[in-house]
Structures are given as C-alpha cells and as structure tokens.
Coordinates of N, CA and C in Angstrom, one line a residue:
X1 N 41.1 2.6 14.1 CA 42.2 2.0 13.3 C 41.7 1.8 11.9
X2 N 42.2 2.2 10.9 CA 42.1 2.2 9.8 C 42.6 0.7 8.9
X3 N 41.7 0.8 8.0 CA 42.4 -0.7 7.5 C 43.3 -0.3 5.9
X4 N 44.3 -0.9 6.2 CA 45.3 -0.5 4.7 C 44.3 -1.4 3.4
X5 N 44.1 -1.0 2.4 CA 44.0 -1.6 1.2 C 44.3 -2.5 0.7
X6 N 46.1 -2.7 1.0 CA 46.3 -3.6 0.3 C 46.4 -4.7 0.7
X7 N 46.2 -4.9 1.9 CA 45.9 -6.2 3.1 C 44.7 -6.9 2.4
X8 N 43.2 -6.2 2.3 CA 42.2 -6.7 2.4 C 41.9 -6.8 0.8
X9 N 41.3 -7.8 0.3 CA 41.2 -7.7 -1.4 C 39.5 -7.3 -1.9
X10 N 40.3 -5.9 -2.4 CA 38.7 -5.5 -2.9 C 37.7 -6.0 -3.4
X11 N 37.2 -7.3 -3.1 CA 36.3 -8.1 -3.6 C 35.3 -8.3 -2.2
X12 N 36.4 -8.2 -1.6 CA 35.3 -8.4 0.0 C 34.5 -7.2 0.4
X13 N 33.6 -7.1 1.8 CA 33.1 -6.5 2.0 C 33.7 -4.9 2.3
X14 N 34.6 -5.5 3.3 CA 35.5 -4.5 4.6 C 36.6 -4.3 3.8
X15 N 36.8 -4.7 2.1 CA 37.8 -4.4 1.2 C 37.1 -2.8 0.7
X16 N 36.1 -3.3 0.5 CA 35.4 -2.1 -0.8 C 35.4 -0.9 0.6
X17 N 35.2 -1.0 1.7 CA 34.9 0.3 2.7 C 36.0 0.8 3.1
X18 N 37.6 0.2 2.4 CA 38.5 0.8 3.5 C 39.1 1.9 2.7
X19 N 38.7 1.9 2.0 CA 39.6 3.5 1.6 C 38.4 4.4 1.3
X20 N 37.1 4.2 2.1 CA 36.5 5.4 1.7 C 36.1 6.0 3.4
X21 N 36.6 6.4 4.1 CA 37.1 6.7 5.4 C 36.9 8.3 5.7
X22 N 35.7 8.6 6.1 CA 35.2 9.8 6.3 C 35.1 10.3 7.6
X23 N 35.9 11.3 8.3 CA 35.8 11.4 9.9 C 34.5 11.8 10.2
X24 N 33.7 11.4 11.4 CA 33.0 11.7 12.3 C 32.7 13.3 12.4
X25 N 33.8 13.7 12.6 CA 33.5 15.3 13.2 C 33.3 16.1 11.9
X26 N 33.7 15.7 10.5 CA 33.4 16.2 9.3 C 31.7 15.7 9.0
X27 N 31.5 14.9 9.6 CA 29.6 14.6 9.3 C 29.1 15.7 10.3
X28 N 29.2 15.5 11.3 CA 28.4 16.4 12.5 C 28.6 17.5 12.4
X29 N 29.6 18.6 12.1 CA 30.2 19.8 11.6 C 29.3 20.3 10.3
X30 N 29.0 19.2 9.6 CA 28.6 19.5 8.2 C 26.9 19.8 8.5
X31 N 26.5 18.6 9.2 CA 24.9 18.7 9.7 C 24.8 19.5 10.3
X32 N 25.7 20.2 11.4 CA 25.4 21.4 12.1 C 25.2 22.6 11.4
X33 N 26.3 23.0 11.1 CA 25.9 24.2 9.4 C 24.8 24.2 8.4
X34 N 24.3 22.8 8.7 CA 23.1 22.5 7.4 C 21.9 23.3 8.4
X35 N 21.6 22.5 9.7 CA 20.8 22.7 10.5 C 21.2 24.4 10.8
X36 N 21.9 25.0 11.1 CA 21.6 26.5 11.3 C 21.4 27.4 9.9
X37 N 21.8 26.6 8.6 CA 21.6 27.2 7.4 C 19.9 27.4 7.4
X38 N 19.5 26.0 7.1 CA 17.8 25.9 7.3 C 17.3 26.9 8.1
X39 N 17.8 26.8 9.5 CA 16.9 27.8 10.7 C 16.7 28.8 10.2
X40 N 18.0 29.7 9.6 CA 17.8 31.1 9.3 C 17.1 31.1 7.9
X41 N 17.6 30.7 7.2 CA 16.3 30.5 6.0 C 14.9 30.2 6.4
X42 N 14.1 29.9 7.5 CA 12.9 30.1 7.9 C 13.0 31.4 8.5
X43 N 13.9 31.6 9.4 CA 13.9 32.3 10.2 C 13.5 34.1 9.0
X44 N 14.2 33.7 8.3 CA 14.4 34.8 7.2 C 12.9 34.9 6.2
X45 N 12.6 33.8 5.5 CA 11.3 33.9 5.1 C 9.9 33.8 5.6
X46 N 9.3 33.3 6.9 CA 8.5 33.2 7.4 C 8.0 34.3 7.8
X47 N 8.3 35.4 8.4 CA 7.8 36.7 7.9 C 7.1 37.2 6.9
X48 N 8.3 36.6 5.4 CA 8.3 37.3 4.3 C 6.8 36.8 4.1
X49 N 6.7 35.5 4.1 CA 5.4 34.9 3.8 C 4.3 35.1 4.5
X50 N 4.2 35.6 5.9 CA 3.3 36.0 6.6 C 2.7 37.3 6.3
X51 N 3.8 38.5 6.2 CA 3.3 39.8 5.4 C 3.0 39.5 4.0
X52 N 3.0 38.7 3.2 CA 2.2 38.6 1.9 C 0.8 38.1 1.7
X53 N 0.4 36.8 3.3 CA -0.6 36.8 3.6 C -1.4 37.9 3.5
X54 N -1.0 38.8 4.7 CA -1.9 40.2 5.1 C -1.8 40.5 4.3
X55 N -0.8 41.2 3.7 CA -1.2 42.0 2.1 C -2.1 41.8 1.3
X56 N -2.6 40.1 1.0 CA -3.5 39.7 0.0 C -4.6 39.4 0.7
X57 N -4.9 39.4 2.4 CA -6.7 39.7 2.5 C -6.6 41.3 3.0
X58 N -5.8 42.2 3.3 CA -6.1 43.4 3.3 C -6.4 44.0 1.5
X59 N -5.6 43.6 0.7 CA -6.1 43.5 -0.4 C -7.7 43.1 -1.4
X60 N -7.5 41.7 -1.0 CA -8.9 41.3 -1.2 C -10.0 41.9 -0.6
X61 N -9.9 42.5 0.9 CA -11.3 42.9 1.8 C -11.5 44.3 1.5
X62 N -10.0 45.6 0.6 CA -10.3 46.2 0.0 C -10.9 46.4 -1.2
X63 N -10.9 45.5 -2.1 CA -11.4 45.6 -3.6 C -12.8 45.0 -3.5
X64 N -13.6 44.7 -3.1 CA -15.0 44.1 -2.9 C -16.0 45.4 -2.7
X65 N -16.4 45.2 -3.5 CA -18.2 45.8 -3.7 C -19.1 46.0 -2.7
X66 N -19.3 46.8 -1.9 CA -20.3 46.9 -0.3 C -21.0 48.0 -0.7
X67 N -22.6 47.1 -0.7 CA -23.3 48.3 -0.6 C -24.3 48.0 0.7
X68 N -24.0 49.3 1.3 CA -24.5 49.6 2.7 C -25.8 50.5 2.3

C-alpha cells in the first residue's frame, strides 16, 4: 500500500520515502542482468587473459640465451 504525499508532511521520516517508490521486481530483474552481464564478461575474458599468459612465457622461454 502506497502512502499519498499529501497526507504525510515532508518533514517526517515516512514523508521524505513516499514518493520515491521503486518495485521489487525492478531491483531483482536489474541484479539479475547485472549478474549474467559480469558472468559473460569473465566468461569472455578469462581465456583472453590465460592465452596472453602462455604467450608471454612461451615467449620469454624463447628469447633466452642457452648454451648447451
């Protein structure tokens, strides 16, 4: 149940919070998209970052000086 504005006088507490009235299913909808955004953005870079690993000690263990 929503509280009207002009009942409560915006000086009070439960005055200043009633007209800023944000549903439920708009928070958890929004964190759920955030949370599958993130996933694939790991999901997407952590490779990228793992093949750059190898690259730079296949790299490095190439360019070194060995005398056998």
């Amino acid at each position: 149940m929503a509280i009207d504005p002009e009942v409560i006088s915006p000086s009070s507490k439960k005055g200043s919070r009633a007209g800023r009235y944000f549903p439920k299913w708009a928070i958890y909808s929004s964190a759920g998209v955030g949370i599958i955004f993130i996933v694939g953005l790991i999901k997407t870079f952590l490779p990228l970052i793992g093949m750059a690993f190898l690259l730079a000690l296949i790299w490095s263990q190439s360019s070194t000086n060995r005398r056998y």
